[in-house]
């Protein structure tokens, strides 16, 4: 499997500010996804990051709040905008289509706390 | 859209016993069913998967079975060890890598020494 890294690994932010999370893969992948995981909860898909086009957002998530970029086949960013304490969560990127396969792998996650 | 139900939400077993976690899915078009293990503070890790053209798959102490007619699939862990303690998530997907996974709510497995 590929090496998937995320930056930052954790951050504490003030309400009203924005944070950009980076996801880097050491191999080209077809798809990149962004998830949110609240403590003790399952994985909630925020959006699919499409290379060269706008991301596809799930119900309840909007581009103004979670803008996403995917400039190439190995990198994506998720911005959490105008943060509130309710945005405190773990944010995970995930990739699929590595080396022609269709398995999905997760990055290590970014633990975000909003005060 | 697809809906995945997972049971039980918690499972406690004695070391050496077997553990079984069950999931059902709603969309008969789903064709890929992975299982993830998530230890506390770690990322979800893909441990085994099964595709719709296969009824069972084994990898050492873990196995997954799929019943397409009933639309359910199960994870079986034999000879459980304390290091098997984690949250396990099942998922289902329609199509290939371009498509999203739908996850169950997870099962907290505790293996008591």
CSV table of C-alpha atoms in Angstrom, one decimal:
chain,number,residue,atom,x,y,z
A,1,UNK,CA,0.0,0.0,0.0
A,2,UNK,CA,1.0,3.6,-0.4
A,3,UNK,CA,2.4,6.0,2.2
A,4,UNK,CA,-0.3,8.6,3.0
A,5,UNK,CA,0.6,11.6,5.1
A,6,UNK,CA,-1.4,14.4,6.5
A,7,UNK,CA,-0.4,17.8,7.9
A,8,UNK,CA,-0.9,19.0,10.5
A,9,UNK,CA,-1.4,15.9,12.7
A,10,UNK,CA,-3.3,18.0,15.2
A,11,UNK,CA,-4.1,21.6,15.9
A,12,UNK,CA,-6.0,23.8,18.3
A,13,UNK,CA,-7.7,26.7,16.6
A,14,UNK,CA,-9.8,29.7,17.7
A,15,UNK,CA,-13.4,30.0,16.5
A,16,UNK,CA,-13.9,32.0,13.4
A,17,UNK,CA,-10.6,31.1,11.9
A,18,UNK,CA,-9.8,28.6,9.1
A,19,UNK,CA,-7.5,25.6,8.9
A,20,UNK,CA,-6.2,23.9,5.8
A,21,UNK,CA,-5.3,20.2,6.1
A,22,UNK,CA,-3.0,18.7,3.5
A,23,UNK,CA,-3.0,15.1,2.3
A,24,UNK,CA,0.0,13.7,0.4
A,25,UNK,CA,0.4,10.3,-1.2
A,26,UNK,CA,3.6,8.8,-2.4
A,27,UNK,CA,2.0,7.2,-5.5
A,28,UNK,CA,-0.6,8.4,-7.9
A,29,UNK,CA,-4.1,7.4,-7.0
A,30,UNK,CA,-7.4,7.7,-8.8
A,31,UNK,CA,-9.6,9.0,-6.0
A,32,UNK,CA,-9.1,11.0,-2.8
A,33,UNK,CA,-11.8,11.3,-0.2
A,34,UNK,CA,-12.2,13.4,2.9
A,35,UNK,CA,-13.9,12.0,6.0
A,36,UNK,CA,-14.8,13.4,9.5
A,37,UNK,CA,-14.9,11.2,12.5
A,38,UNK,CA,-16.3,12.3,15.8
A,39,UNK,CA,-15.1,10.5,19.0
A,40,UNK,CA,-16.7,7.1,19.2
A,41,UNK,CA,-18.5,7.5,15.9
A,42,UNK,CA,-18.2,6.1,12.5
A,43,UNK,CA,-16.7,7.7,9.4
A,44,UNK,CA,-18.7,10.4,7.7
A,45,UNK,CA,-17.8,11.3,4.1
A,46,UNK,CA,-17.5,15.0,3.6
A,47,UNK,CA,-16.6,15.0,-0.1
A,48,UNK,CA,-14.8,13.3,-3.0
A,49,UNK,CA,-11.8,15.3,-4.3
A,50,UNK,CA,-11.8,15.2,-8.0
A,51,UNK,CA,-8.6,15.9,-9.9
A,52,UNK,CA,-8.9,18.9,-12.1
A,53,UNK,CA,-12.6,19.6,-11.2
A,54,UNK,CA,-14.7,20.7,-8.4
A,55,UNK,CA,-15.2,18.3,-5.4
A,56,UNK,CA,-18.4,16.3,-5.0
A,57,UNK,CA,-20.0,17.1,-1.6
A,58,UNK,CA,-22.2,14.8,0.5
A,59,UNK,CA,-25.5,15.9,1.9
A,60,UNK,CA,-25.0,18.3,4.8
A,61,UNK,CA,-21.6,19.6,3.6
A,62,UNK,CA,-21.0,22.6,1.4
A,63,UNK,CA,-18.1,24.1,-0.5
A,64,UNK,CA,-18.1,27.4,1.3
A,65,UNK,CA,-17.5,25.6,4.7
A,66,UNK,CA,-15.2,22.9,3.4
A,67,UNK,CA,-13.4,24.0,0.2
A,68,UNK,CA,-11.3,21.3,-1.3
A,69,UNK,CA,-8.5,21.3,-3.8
A,70,UNK,CA,-6.9,18.5,-5.7
A,71,UNK,CA,-4.3,19.9,-8.1
A,72,UNK,CA,-2.8,16.5,-9.1
A,73,UNK,CA,-3.0,12.8,-8.5
A,74,UNK,CA,-1.0,12.7,-5.3
A,75,UNK,CA,-2.2,15.7,-3.3
A,76,UNK,CA,-5.3,17.3,-1.9
A,77,UNK,CA,-6.3,19.9,0.7
A,78,UNK,CA,-9.4,20.3,2.9
A,79,UNK,CA,-10.1,23.7,4.5
A,80,UNK,CA,-12.3,24.0,7.5
A,81,UNK,CA,-13.6,27.6,7.3
A,82,UNK,CA,-15.0,29.9,9.9
A,83,UNK,CA,-14.6,27.2,12.5
A,84,UNK,CA,-16.9,26.7,15.5
A,85,UNK,CA,-16.5,24.2,18.4
A,86,UNK,CA,-18.8,21.8,16.5
A,87,UNK,CA,-16.1,21.4,14.0
A,88,UNK,CA,-13.8,19.8,16.5
A,89,UNK,CA,-13.2,16.3,15.1
A,90,UNK,CA,-10.7,14.1,13.4
A,91,UNK,CA,-10.4,14.7,9.7
A,92,UNK,CA,-9.1,11.8,7.6
A,93,UNK,CA,-8.2,11.6,3.9
A,94,UNK,CA,-8.5,8.4,2.1
A,95,UNK,CA,-7.4,7.2,-1.3
A,96,UNK,CA,-8.3,4.5,-3.8
A,97,UNK,CA,-7.2,3.4,-7.2
A,98,UNK,CA,-3.6,2.8,-6.1
A,99,UNK,CA,-1.6,0.8,-8.7
A,100,UNK,CA,-4.8,-0.2,-10.5
A,101,UNK,CA,-6.5,-1.6,-7.5
A,102,UNK,CA,-9.7,-0.4,-5.9
A,103,UNK,CA,-9.0,-0.9,-2.2
A,104,UNK,CA,-9.4,2.3,-0.1
A,105,UNK,CA,-6.7,3.3,2.4
A,106,UNK,CA,-6.7,6.0,5.1
A,107,UNK,CA,-4.3,8.6,6.1
A,108,UNK,CA,-3.3,9.1,9.8
A,109,UNK,CA,-5.9,11.8,10.4
A,110,UNK,CA,-5.8,15.4,11.7
A,111,UNK,CA,-7.2,16.0,15.2
A,112,UNK,CA,-8.8,19.4,15.2
A,113,UNK,CA,-9.9,21.2,18.4
A,114,UNK,CA,-11.8,24.5,18.1
A,115,UNK,CA,-11.9,26.7,21.2
B,1,UNK,CA,-28.6,5.4,-1.4
B,2,UNK,CA,-26.8,2.5,0.2
B,3,UNK,CA,-27.4,1.8,3.9
B,4,UNK,CA,-25.2,-0.5,6.0
B,5,UNK,CA,-26.3,-1.8,9.4
B,6,UNK,CA,-23.8,-3.3,11.8
B,7,UNK,CA,-24.3,-5.5,14.8
B,8,UNK,CA,-23.4,-5.8,17.6
B,9,UNK,CA,-22.2,-2.3,18.6
B,10,UNK,CA,-20.1,-3.8,21.4
B,11,UNK,CA,-18.7,-7.3,21.8
B,12,UNK,CA,-16.7,-8.8,24.7
B,13,UNK,CA,-15.0,-12.2,24.4
B,14,UNK,CA,-12.5,-14.2,26.3
B,15,UNK,CA,-9.1,-14.7,24.8
B,16,UNK,CA,-9.1,-17.7,22.5
B,17,UNK,CA,-12.8,-17.5,21.8
B,18,UNK,CA,-14.3,-16.6,18.4
B,19,UNK,CA,-15.9,-13.3,17.5
B,20,UNK,CA,-18.5,-12.6,14.8
B,21,UNK,CA,-19.6,-9.2,13.6
B,22,UNK,CA,-22.5,-9.0,11.1
B,23,UNK,CA,-23.5,-6.3,8.6
B,24,UNK,CA,-26.4,-6.0,6.3
B,25,UNK,CA,-26.7,-3.7,3.2
B,26,UNK,CA,-29.6,-2.4,1.4
B,27,UNK,CA,-28.6,-2.0,-2.3
B,28,UNK,CA,-28.3,-5.3,-4.2
B,29,UNK,CA,-26.0,-3.5,-6.6
B,30,UNK,CA,-23.2,-3.4,-4.0
B,31,UNK,CA,-20.3,-5.5,-5.1
B,32,UNK,CA,-17.4,-4.8,-2.7
B,33,UNK,CA,-17.3,-5.2,1.0
B,34,UNK,CA,-14.2,-4.3,3.0
B,35,UNK,CA,-13.6,-4.5,6.8
B,36,UNK,CA,-11.5,-2.0,8.7
B,37,UNK,CA,-9.9,-2.3,12.1
B,38,UNK,CA,-9.3,0.9,14.1
B,39,UNK,CA,-7.2,0.9,17.2
B,40,UNK,CA,-7.6,3.8,19.6
B,41,UNK,CA,-6.0,6.9,18.2
B,42,UNK,CA,-5.0,5.2,14.9
B,43,UNK,CA,-6.3,5.3,11.4
B,44,UNK,CA,-8.7,2.7,10.1
B,45,UNK,CA,-6.7,-0.2,8.6
B,46,UNK,CA,-8.1,-2.4,5.8
B,47,UNK,CA,-7.9,-6.0,7.2
B,48,UNK,CA,-9.9,-8.0,4.7
B,49,UNK,CA,-12.4,-7.5,1.9
B,50,UNK,CA,-14.7,-9.6,-0.3
B,51,UNK,CA,-16.2,-9.1,-3.6
B,52,UNK,CA,-19.7,-10.1,-4.8
B,53,UNK,CA,-18.4,-13.0,-6.9
B,54,UNK,CA,-17.0,-14.8,-3.8
B,55,UNK,CA,-18.8,-16.4,-0.9
B,56,UNK,CA,-16.0,-16.6,1.6
B,57,UNK,CA,-12.4,-15.4,2.1
B,58,UNK,CA,-9.9,-16.3,4.7
B,59,UNK,CA,-6.7,-14.7,5.9
B,60,UNK,CA,-5.1,-16.6,8.8
B,61,UNK,CA,-7.4,-16.0,11.8
B,62,UNK,CA,-9.9,-13.8,10.1
B,63,UNK,CA,-12.5,-14.7,7.5
B,64,UNK,CA,-15.4,-12.9,5.8
B,65,UNK,CA,-18.5,-14.5,4.4
B,66,UNK,CA,-21.0,-12.9,2.0
B,67,UNK,CA,-24.6,-13.9,1.4
B,68,UNK,CA,-25.8,-11.9,-1.6
B,69,UNK,CA,-29.4,-13.3,-1.4
B,70,UNK,CA,-29.8,-12.1,2.1
B,71,UNK,CA,-27.6,-9.0,1.6
B,72,UNK,CA,-25.5,-9.6,4.6
B,73,UNK,CA,-21.8,-10.2,5.3
B,74,UNK,CA,-19.9,-11.2,8.4
B,75,UNK,CA,-16.4,-11.0,9.9
B,76,UNK,CA,-15.2,-14.0,11.8
B,77,UNK,CA,-12.2,-13.8,14.1
B,78,UNK,CA,-11.0,-17.1,15.5
B,79,UNK,CA,-8.6,-17.7,18.5
B,80,UNK,CA,-9.0,-14.1,19.5
B,81,UNK,CA,-6.0,-12.3,21.2
B,82,UNK,CA,-5.9,-9.1,23.3
B,83,UNK,CA,-4.4,-7.3,20.3
B,84,UNK,CA,-7.6,-7.9,18.4
B,85,UNK,CA,-9.3,-5.4,20.7
B,86,UNK,CA,-10.3,-2.5,18.5
B,87,UNK,CA,-13.3,-0.9,16.7
B,88,UNK,CA,-14.2,-2.8,13.5
B,89,UNK,CA,-16.1,-1.1,10.7
B,90,UNK,CA,-17.8,-2.9,7.7
B,91,UNK,CA,-18.5,-1.0,4.5
B,92,UNK,CA,-20.2,-1.6,1.2
B,93,UNK,CA,-19.6,0.0,-2.2
B,94,UNK,CA,-21.4,-0.1,-5.6
B,95,UNK,CA,-18.9,0.0,-8.4
B,96,UNK,CA,-15.1,0.4,-8.5
B,97,UNK,CA,-12.5,2.7,-7.0
B,98,UNK,CA,-14.3,5.8,-8.3
B,99,UNK,CA,-17.2,5.2,-6.0
B,100,UNK,CA,-17.6,5.9,-2.3
B,101,UNK,CA,-17.8,3.5,0.6
B,102,UNK,CA,-20.8,3.4,2.9
B,103,UNK,CA,-19.7,2.5,6.4
B,104,UNK,CA,-21.5,0.7,9.3
B,105,UNK,CA,-21.5,2.3,12.7
B,106,UNK,CA,-18.8,0.1,14.1
B,107,UNK,CA,-18.3,-2.6,16.6
B,108,UNK,CA,-16.1,-2.2,19.7
B,109,UNK,CA,-14.5,-5.6,20.3
B,110,UNK,CA,-12.8,-6.2,23.6
B,111,UNK,CA,-10.8,-9.4,24.1
B,112,UNK,CA,-10.3,-10.2,27.8
B,113,UNK,CA,-7.1,-12.0,28.7
